[in-house]
Amino acid sequence: LAKTTQPISMDSYEGQEVNITCSHNNIATNDYITWYQQFPSQGPRFIIQGYKTKVTNEVASLFIPADRKSSTLSLPRVSLSDTAVYYCLVGDREAGKSTFGDGTTLTVKP
Amino acid sequence: NAGVTQTPKFRVLKTGQSMTLLCAQDMNHEYMYWYRQDPGMGLRLIHYSVGEGTTAKGEVPDGYNVSRLKKQNFLLGLESAAPSQTSVYFCASSLPTGHSNQPQHFGDGTRLSIL
């Protein structure tokens, strides 16, 4: 089961690009990388998922280097409403075989 | 389309009391999960189910029981509540994992306090 390491917290300002990196040194060959966002008093919400290289959707981009030992979630031009906790998960292929770490608390300031 | 609905949203119990938390999903998902989240921490998996009539233990199963009698419902039971079980409980559901991972869809949680 791949263990993930993320920064505990990050600060940013409105309009900036934010990059949150997750380390997962023992990722398995078949593991995907999934990111979730959680607002206070709400359940986590799926943001993006990838296996290798780059994935982009309407919300974020996910960059995964060739060795797949880390991944970077990129949020373009953040706003105050992006203030949330962001979780990186690895190894979600089997039900019950992935765990949420403590996440990264992103605070966006005006 | 409600997604994942949890009831109740809030509850206060006394030590030793029992209760059942209900999770219902309308997305026809095979997999369902129960997590707990303590203040300032991530989610920890309690139990999960990969289909109607099946359940399995997660990371922190002690003190909890679950049942999946219908595909759309997943029940979490506390037989004898303890203060250490004060937490926010989240239910989630997903399609079966397979060739690619399937994102989990979460409810808004049940806030449970045990005095």
PDB file of C-alpha atoms in Angstrom:
ATOM      1  CA  LEU A   1       0.000   0.000   0.000  1.00  0.00           C
ATOM      2  CA  ALA A   2       1.640   3.210  -1.189  1.00  0.00           C
ATOM      3  CA  LYS A   3       2.224   5.854   1.484  1.00  0.00           C
ATOM      4  CA  THR A   4       1.841   9.460   0.461  1.00  0.00           C
ATOM      5  CA  THR A   5       3.506  12.574   1.845  1.00  0.00           C
ATOM      6  CA  GLN A   6       2.143  16.081   1.315  1.00  0.00           C
ATOM      7  CA  PRO A   7       2.922  19.477   2.852  1.00  0.00           C
ATOM      8  CA  ILE A   8       0.678  20.167   5.821  1.00  0.00           C
ATOM      9  CA  SER A   9      -0.267  23.656   4.676  1.00  0.00           C
ATOM     10  CA  MET A  10       0.236  26.239   1.936  1.00  0.00           C
ATOM     11  CA  ASP A  11      -0.703  29.879   1.535  1.00  0.00           C
ATOM     12  CA  SER A  12      -1.404  31.699  -1.703  1.00  0.00           C
ATOM     13  CA  TYR A  13      -3.032  34.845  -3.032  1.00  0.00           C
ATOM     14  CA  GLU A  14      -5.944  35.264  -5.384  1.00  0.00           C
ATOM     15  CA  GLY A  15      -5.010  34.976  -9.039  1.00  0.00           C
ATOM     16  CA  GLN A  16      -1.835  32.977  -8.433  1.00  0.00           C
ATOM     17  CA  GLU A  17      -1.111  29.474  -9.660  1.00  0.00           C
ATOM     18  CA  VAL A  18      -0.761  26.929  -6.865  1.00  0.00           C
ATOM     19  CA  ASN A  19       1.198  23.700  -7.110  1.00  0.00           C
ATOM     20  CA  ILE A  20       0.804  21.016  -4.437  1.00  0.00           C
ATOM     21  CA  THR A  21       3.244  18.118  -4.612  1.00  0.00           C
ATOM     22  CA  CYS A  22       2.646  14.643  -3.266  1.00  0.00           C
ATOM     23  CA  SER A  23       5.417  12.065  -2.772  1.00  0.00           C
ATOM     24  CA  HIS A  24       4.636   8.371  -3.235  1.00  0.00           C
ATOM     25  CA  ASN A  25       7.954   6.569  -3.483  1.00  0.00           C
ATOM     26  CA  ASN A  26       6.567   3.019  -3.343  1.00  0.00           C
ATOM     27  CA  ILE A  27       3.794   3.421  -5.902  1.00  0.00           C
ATOM     28  CA  ALA A  28       2.923   0.140  -7.603  1.00  0.00           C
ATOM     29  CA  THR A  29       2.924  -0.399 -11.352  1.00  0.00           C
ATOM     30  CA  ASN A  30      -0.860  -0.477 -11.643  1.00  0.00           C
ATOM     31  CA  ASP A  31      -1.624   2.314  -9.154  1.00  0.00           C
ATOM     32  CA  TYR A  32      -3.383   5.488 -10.219  1.00  0.00           C
ATOM     33  CA  ILE A  33      -2.995   8.873  -8.519  1.00  0.00           C
ATOM     34  CA  THR A  34      -6.193  10.594  -7.415  1.00  0.00           C
ATOM     35  CA  TRP A  35      -6.744  14.014  -5.848  1.00  0.00           C
ATOM     36  CA  TYR A  36      -9.712  15.106  -3.759  1.00  0.00           C
ATOM     37  CA  GLN A  37     -10.777  18.493  -2.388  1.00  0.00           C
ATOM     38  CA  GLN A  38     -12.611  18.956   0.902  1.00  0.00           C
ATOM     39  CA  PHE A  39     -14.359  22.088   2.132  1.00  0.00           C
ATOM     40  CA  PRO A  40     -15.282  22.519   5.820  1.00  0.00           C
ATOM     41  CA  SER A  41     -18.400  20.586   6.816  1.00  0.00           C
ATOM     42  CA  GLN A  42     -18.497  18.731   3.492  1.00  0.00           C
ATOM     43  CA  GLY A  43     -17.340  15.391   2.180  1.00  0.00           C
ATOM     44  CA  PRO A  44     -14.328  15.189  -0.135  1.00  0.00           C
ATOM     45  CA  ARG A  45     -14.912  15.829  -3.813  1.00  0.00           C
ATOM     46  CA  PHE A  46     -13.000  14.229  -6.688  1.00  0.00           C
ATOM     47  CA  ILE A  47     -10.792  16.681  -8.589  1.00  0.00           C
ATOM     48  CA  ILE A  48      -8.568  14.770 -10.982  1.00  0.00           C
ATOM     49  CA  GLN A  49      -6.914  11.418 -11.585  1.00  0.00           C
ATOM     50  CA  GLY A  50      -3.950  10.272 -13.638  1.00  0.00           C
ATOM     51  CA  TYR A  51      -1.507   7.462 -14.307  1.00  0.00           C
ATOM     52  CA  LYS A  52       1.419   9.165 -16.059  1.00  0.00           C
ATOM     53  CA  THR A  53       2.512  12.379 -17.804  1.00  0.00           C
ATOM     54  CA  LYS A  54      -0.108  15.140 -17.687  1.00  0.00           C
ATOM     55  CA  VAL A  55      -3.843  15.232 -17.222  1.00  0.00           C
ATOM     56  CA  THR A  56      -5.945  18.387 -17.454  1.00  0.00           C
ATOM     57  CA  ASN A  57      -9.603  19.058 -16.807  1.00  0.00           C
ATOM     58  CA  GLU A  58     -11.699  22.179 -16.304  1.00  0.00           C
ATOM     59  CA  VAL A  59     -10.568  22.501 -12.694  1.00  0.00           C
ATOM     60  CA  ALA A  60      -6.915  21.477 -12.464  1.00  0.00           C
ATOM     61  CA  SER A  61      -3.891  19.830 -14.034  1.00  0.00           C
ATOM     62  CA  LEU A  62      -1.972  16.850 -12.742  1.00  0.00           C
ATOM     63  CA  PHE A  63       1.690  16.406 -13.591  1.00  0.00           C
ATOM     64  CA  ILE A  64       3.315  13.003 -13.099  1.00  0.00           C
ATOM     65  CA  PRO A  65       7.027  12.488 -13.887  1.00  0.00           C
ATOM     66  CA  ALA A  66       8.273   9.396 -15.660  1.00  0.00           C
ATOM     67  CA  ASP A  67       9.316   7.615 -12.437  1.00  0.00           C
ATOM     68  CA  ARG A  68       5.837   8.264 -10.927  1.00  0.00           C
ATOM     69  CA  LYS A  69       7.323   8.693  -7.450  1.00  0.00           C
ATOM     70  CA  SER A  70       5.619  12.038  -7.061  1.00  0.00           C
ATOM     71  CA  SER A  71       2.795  14.056  -8.570  1.00  0.00           C
ATOM     72  CA  THR A  72       1.877  17.729  -8.628  1.00  0.00           C
ATOM     73  CA  LEU A  73      -1.624  19.137  -8.545  1.00  0.00           C
ATOM     74  CA  SER A  74      -1.746  22.520 -10.264  1.00  0.00           C
ATOM     75  CA  LEU A  75      -4.591  24.962  -9.646  1.00  0.00           C
ATOM     76  CA  PRO A  76      -4.538  27.892 -12.082  1.00  0.00           C
ATOM     77  CA  ARG A  77      -5.475  31.373 -10.894  1.00  0.00           C
ATOM     78  CA  VAL A  78      -6.869  30.410  -7.481  1.00  0.00           C
ATOM     79  CA  SER A  79      -9.691  32.315  -5.839  1.00  0.00           C
ATOM     80  CA  LEU A  80     -10.826  32.567  -2.219  1.00  0.00           C
ATOM     81  CA  SER A  81     -13.241  29.707  -2.862  1.00  0.00           C
ATOM     82  CA  ASP A  82     -10.314  27.343  -3.498  1.00  0.00           C
ATOM     83  CA  THR A  83      -9.444  27.476   0.198  1.00  0.00           C
ATOM     84  CA  ALA A  84      -9.807  23.817   1.214  1.00  0.00           C
ATOM     85  CA  VAL A  85      -7.933  20.674   2.171  1.00  0.00           C
ATOM     86  CA  TYR A  86      -6.464  18.712  -0.749  1.00  0.00           C
ATOM     87  CA  TYR A  87      -5.804  14.977  -0.490  1.00  0.00           C
ATOM     88  CA  CYS A  88      -3.571  12.831  -2.683  1.00  0.00           C
ATOM     89  CA  LEU A  89      -4.442   9.116  -2.895  1.00  0.00           C
ATOM     90  CA  VAL A  90      -2.453   6.327  -4.478  1.00  0.00           C
ATOM     91  CA  GLY A  91      -3.466   2.732  -4.965  1.00  0.00           C
ATOM     92  CA  ASP A  92      -7.222   3.111  -5.275  1.00  0.00           C
ATOM     93  CA  ARG A  93      -7.604   0.108  -7.565  1.00  0.00           C
ATOM     94  CA  GLU A  94      -8.971  -2.144  -4.879  1.00  0.00           C
ATOM     95  CA  ALA A  95     -11.796  -1.129  -2.595  1.00  0.00           C
ATOM     96  CA  GLY A  96     -10.435  -0.492   0.846  1.00  0.00           C
ATOM     97  CA  LYS A  97      -6.828  -0.573  -0.265  1.00  0.00           C
ATOM     98  CA  SER A  98      -6.120   3.154  -0.353  1.00  0.00           C
ATOM     99  CA  THR A  99      -5.965   5.588   2.535  1.00  0.00           C
ATOM    100  CA  PHE A 100      -6.390   9.304   2.928  1.00  0.00           C
ATOM    101  CA  GLY A 101      -3.423  11.050   4.527  1.00  0.00           C
ATOM    102  CA  ASP A 102      -3.826  14.267   6.489  1.00  0.00           C
ATOM    103  CA  GLY A 103      -3.932  16.354   3.299  1.00  0.00           C
ATOM    104  CA  THR A 104      -2.674  19.851   2.481  1.00  0.00           C
ATOM    105  CA  THR A 105      -4.602  22.807   3.825  1.00  0.00           C
ATOM    106  CA  LEU A 106      -4.553  25.520   1.162  1.00  0.00           C
ATOM    107  CA  THR A 107      -5.418  29.043   2.293  1.00  0.00           C
ATOM    108  CA  VAL A 108      -6.025  31.618  -0.426  1.00  0.00           C
ATOM    109  CA  LYS A 109      -5.740  35.212   0.718  1.00  0.00           C
ATOM    110  CA  PRO A 110      -7.177  38.324  -0.941  1.00  0.00           C
TER     111      PRO A 110
ATOM    112  CA  ASN B   1     -30.352  13.057  -8.479  1.00  0.00           C
ATOM    113  CA  ALA B   2     -29.312  13.316  -4.831  1.00  0.00           C
ATOM    114  CA  GLY B   3     -26.037  11.354  -5.014  1.00  0.00           C
ATOM    115  CA  VAL B   4     -25.055  10.120  -1.551  1.00  0.00           C
ATOM    116  CA  THR B   5     -27.389  10.990   1.326  1.00  0.00           C
ATOM    117  CA  GLN B   6     -26.547  10.472   4.977  1.00  0.00           C
ATOM    118  CA  THR B   7     -28.983  10.516   7.871  1.00  0.00           C
ATOM    119  CA  PRO B   8     -28.994  11.879  10.468  1.00  0.00           C
ATOM    120  CA  LYS B   9     -26.790  14.957   9.957  1.00  0.00           C
ATOM    121  CA  PHE B  10     -26.193  15.482  13.692  1.00  0.00           C
ATOM    122  CA  ARG B  11     -26.615  13.307  16.739  1.00  0.00           C
ATOM    123  CA  VAL B  12     -25.653  13.386  20.409  1.00  0.00           C
ATOM    124  CA  LEU B  13     -25.466  10.110  22.295  1.00  0.00           C
ATOM    125  CA  LYS B  14     -24.683   9.050  25.811  1.00  0.00           C
ATOM    126  CA  THR B  15     -21.948   6.512  26.484  1.00  0.00           C
ATOM    127  CA  GLY B  16     -23.296   2.999  26.047  1.00  0.00           C
ATOM    128  CA  GLN B  17     -26.193   3.910  23.791  1.00  0.00           C
ATOM    129  CA  SER B  18     -26.531   2.355  20.359  1.00  0.00           C
ATOM    130  CA  MET B  19     -27.465   3.878  17.046  1.00  0.00           C
ATOM    131  CA  THR B  20     -27.429   3.292  13.304  1.00  0.00           C
ATOM    132  CA  LEU B  21     -26.234   5.684  10.638  1.00  0.00           C
ATOM    133  CA  LEU B  22     -27.860   5.354   7.244  1.00  0.00           C
ATOM    134  CA  CYS B  23     -26.232   5.951   3.874  1.00  0.00           C
ATOM    135  CA  ALA B  24     -28.231   5.874   0.652  1.00  0.00           C
ATOM    136  CA  GLN B  25     -26.969   6.333  -2.902  1.00  0.00           C
ATOM    137  CA  ASP B  26     -28.951   6.657  -6.105  1.00  0.00           C
ATOM    138  CA  MET B  27     -26.127   6.176  -8.608  1.00  0.00           C
ATOM    139  CA  ASN B  28     -26.384   2.378  -8.777  1.00  0.00           C
ATOM    140  CA  HIS B  29     -22.830   2.069  -7.433  1.00  0.00           C
ATOM    141  CA  GLU B  30     -21.504  -1.353  -6.450  1.00  0.00           C
ATOM    142  CA  TYR B  31     -18.975  -0.174  -3.870  1.00  0.00           C
ATOM    143  CA  MET B  32     -19.797   1.694  -0.659  1.00  0.00           C
ATOM    144  CA  TYR B  33     -17.577   2.894   2.184  1.00  0.00           C
ATOM    145  CA  TRP B  34     -17.781   4.286   5.710  1.00  0.00           C
ATOM    146  CA  TYR B  35     -15.058   6.644   6.969  1.00  0.00           C
ATOM    147  CA  ARG B  36     -14.502   8.617  10.136  1.00  0.00           C
ATOM    148  CA  GLN B  37     -12.719  11.952  10.292  1.00  0.00           C
ATOM    149  CA  ASP B  38     -11.401  13.353  13.547  1.00  0.00           C
ATOM    150  CA  PRO B  39     -10.607  17.077  13.872  1.00  0.00           C
ATOM    151  CA  GLY B  40      -7.641  18.169  11.765  1.00  0.00           C
ATOM    152  CA  MET B  41      -7.062  14.711  10.363  1.00  0.00           C
ATOM    153  CA  GLY B  42      -7.697  12.802   7.203  1.00  0.00           C
ATOM    154  CA  LEU B  43     -10.344  10.160   6.659  1.00  0.00           C
ATOM    155  CA  ARG B  44      -9.904   6.654   8.018  1.00  0.00           C
ATOM    156  CA  LEU B  45     -11.755   3.731   6.495  1.00  0.00           C
ATOM    157  CA  ILE B  46     -14.008   1.838   8.925  1.00  0.00           C
ATOM    158  CA  HIS B  47     -15.747  -0.759   6.740  1.00  0.00           C
ATOM    159  CA  TYR B  48     -16.558  -1.114   3.078  1.00  0.00           C
ATOM    160  CA  SER B  49     -18.719  -3.209   0.776  1.00  0.00           C
ATOM    161  CA  VAL B  50     -18.089  -4.373  -2.768  1.00  0.00           C
ATOM    162  CA  GLY B  51     -21.665  -5.464  -3.347  1.00  0.00           C
ATOM    163  CA  GLU B  52     -25.034  -6.273  -1.864  1.00  0.00           C
ATOM    164  CA  GLY B  53     -24.691  -8.754   0.993  1.00  0.00           C
ATOM    165  CA  THR B  54     -20.917  -8.359   1.342  1.00  0.00           C
ATOM    166  CA  THR B  55     -18.869  -6.290   3.794  1.00  0.00           C
ATOM    167  CA  ALA B  56     -15.210  -6.073   4.786  1.00  0.00           C
ATOM    168  CA  LYS B  57     -13.110  -4.432   7.478  1.00  0.00           C
ATOM    169  CA  GLY B  58     -11.126  -1.305   6.810  1.00  0.00           C
ATOM    170  CA  GLU B  59      -8.438   0.421   8.816  1.00  0.00           C
ATOM    171  CA  VAL B  60     -10.400   1.094  12.066  1.00  0.00           C
ATOM    172  CA  PRO B  61     -13.320  -1.397  12.305  1.00  0.00           C
ATOM    173  CA  ASP B  62     -13.418  -2.018  16.074  1.00  0.00           C
ATOM    174  CA  GLY B  63     -16.630  -0.923  17.785  1.00  0.00           C
ATOM    175  CA  TYR B  64     -18.609  -0.732  14.534  1.00  0.00           C
ATOM    176  CA  ASN B  65     -20.766  -3.085  12.503  1.00  0.00           C
ATOM    177  CA  VAL B  66     -22.183  -2.670   9.019  1.00  0.00           C
ATOM    178  CA  SER B  67     -24.812  -4.191   6.780  1.00  0.00           C
ATOM    179  CA  ARG B  68     -25.525  -3.980   3.049  1.00  0.00           C
ATOM    180  CA  LEU B  69     -28.903  -5.641   2.607  1.00  0.00           C
ATOM    181  CA  LYS B  70     -29.800  -3.508  -0.394  1.00  0.00           C
ATOM    182  CA  LYS B  71     -27.454  -2.240  -3.081  1.00  0.00           C
ATOM    183  CA  GLN B  72     -28.388   1.374  -2.508  1.00  0.00           C
ATOM    184  CA  ASN B  73     -28.053   1.361   1.292  1.00  0.00           C
ATOM    185  CA  PHE B  74     -25.102   0.902   3.634  1.00  0.00           C
ATOM    186  CA  LEU B  75     -25.746   0.997   7.387  1.00  0.00           C
ATOM    187  CA  LEU B  76     -23.163   1.724  10.084  1.00  0.00           C
ATOM    188  CA  GLY B  77     -23.986   0.600  13.610  1.00  0.00           C
ATOM    189  CA  LEU B  78     -22.514   1.513  16.974  1.00  0.00           C
ATOM    190  CA  GLU B  79     -23.557  -1.147  19.476  1.00  0.00           C
ATOM    191  CA  SER B  80     -22.251   0.593  22.600  1.00  0.00           C
ATOM    192  CA  ALA B  81     -21.088   4.130  21.905  1.00  0.00           C
ATOM    193  CA  ALA B  82     -17.876   5.390  23.498  1.00  0.00           C
ATOM    194  CA  PRO B  83     -16.510   8.966  23.728  1.00  0.00           C
ATOM    195  CA  SER B  84     -13.618   7.908  21.456  1.00  0.00           C
ATOM    196  CA  GLN B  85     -16.166   7.455  18.677  1.00  0.00           C
ATOM    197  CA  THR B  86     -17.006  11.139  18.657  1.00  0.00           C
ATOM    198  CA  SER B  87     -16.233  12.097  15.083  1.00  0.00           C
ATOM    199  CA  VAL B  88     -17.636  13.071  11.696  1.00  0.00           C
ATOM    200  CA  TYR B  89     -18.696  10.030   9.712  1.00  0.00           C
ATOM    201  CA  PHE B  90     -18.648  10.060   5.924  1.00  0.00           C
ATOM    202  CA  CYS B  91     -20.195   7.591   3.556  1.00  0.00           C
ATOM    203  CA  ALA B  92     -19.007   7.197  -0.032  1.00  0.00           C
ATOM    204  CA  SER B  93     -19.843   5.108  -3.064  1.00  0.00           C
ATOM    205  CA  SER B  94     -18.140   4.263  -6.328  1.00  0.00           C
ATOM    206  CA  LEU B  95     -18.318   2.101  -9.391  1.00  0.00           C
ATOM    207  CA  PRO B  96     -16.247  -1.078  -9.204  1.00  0.00           C
ATOM    208  CA  THR B  97     -12.519  -0.542  -9.520  1.00  0.00           C
ATOM    209  CA  GLY B  98     -11.034  -2.357 -12.464  1.00  0.00           C
ATOM    210  CA  HIS B  99      -8.769  -1.292 -15.237  1.00  0.00           C
ATOM    211  CA  SER B 100      -8.864   2.261 -13.907  1.00  0.00           C
ATOM    212  CA  ASN B 101      -9.705   3.711 -10.568  1.00  0.00           C
ATOM    213  CA  GLN B 102     -13.186   4.963  -9.972  1.00  0.00           C
ATOM    214  CA  PRO B 103     -13.626   8.163  -7.950  1.00  0.00           C
ATOM    215  CA  GLN B 104     -15.531   7.951  -4.715  1.00  0.00           C
ATOM    216  CA  HIS B 105     -18.625  10.120  -4.270  1.00  0.00           C
ATOM    217  CA  PHE B 106     -19.128  11.346  -0.708  1.00  0.00           C
ATOM    218  CA  GLY B 107     -22.075  12.424   1.393  1.00  0.00           C
ATOM    219  CA  ASP B 108     -21.934  15.527   3.583  1.00  0.00           C
ATOM    220  CA  GLY B 109     -21.303  13.612   6.774  1.00  0.00           C
ATOM    221  CA  THR B 110     -22.915  12.806  10.110  1.00  0.00           C
ATOM    222  CA  ARG B 111     -21.562  14.704  13.094  1.00  0.00           C
ATOM    223  CA  LEU B 112     -21.716  12.408  16.103  1.00  0.00           C
ATOM    224  CA  SER B 113     -20.942  13.445  19.674  1.00  0.00           C
ATOM    225  CA  ILE B 114     -20.817  10.934  22.488  1.00  0.00           C
ATOM    226  CA  LEU B 115     -20.934  12.248  26.020  1.00  0.00           C
TER     227      LEU B 115
END
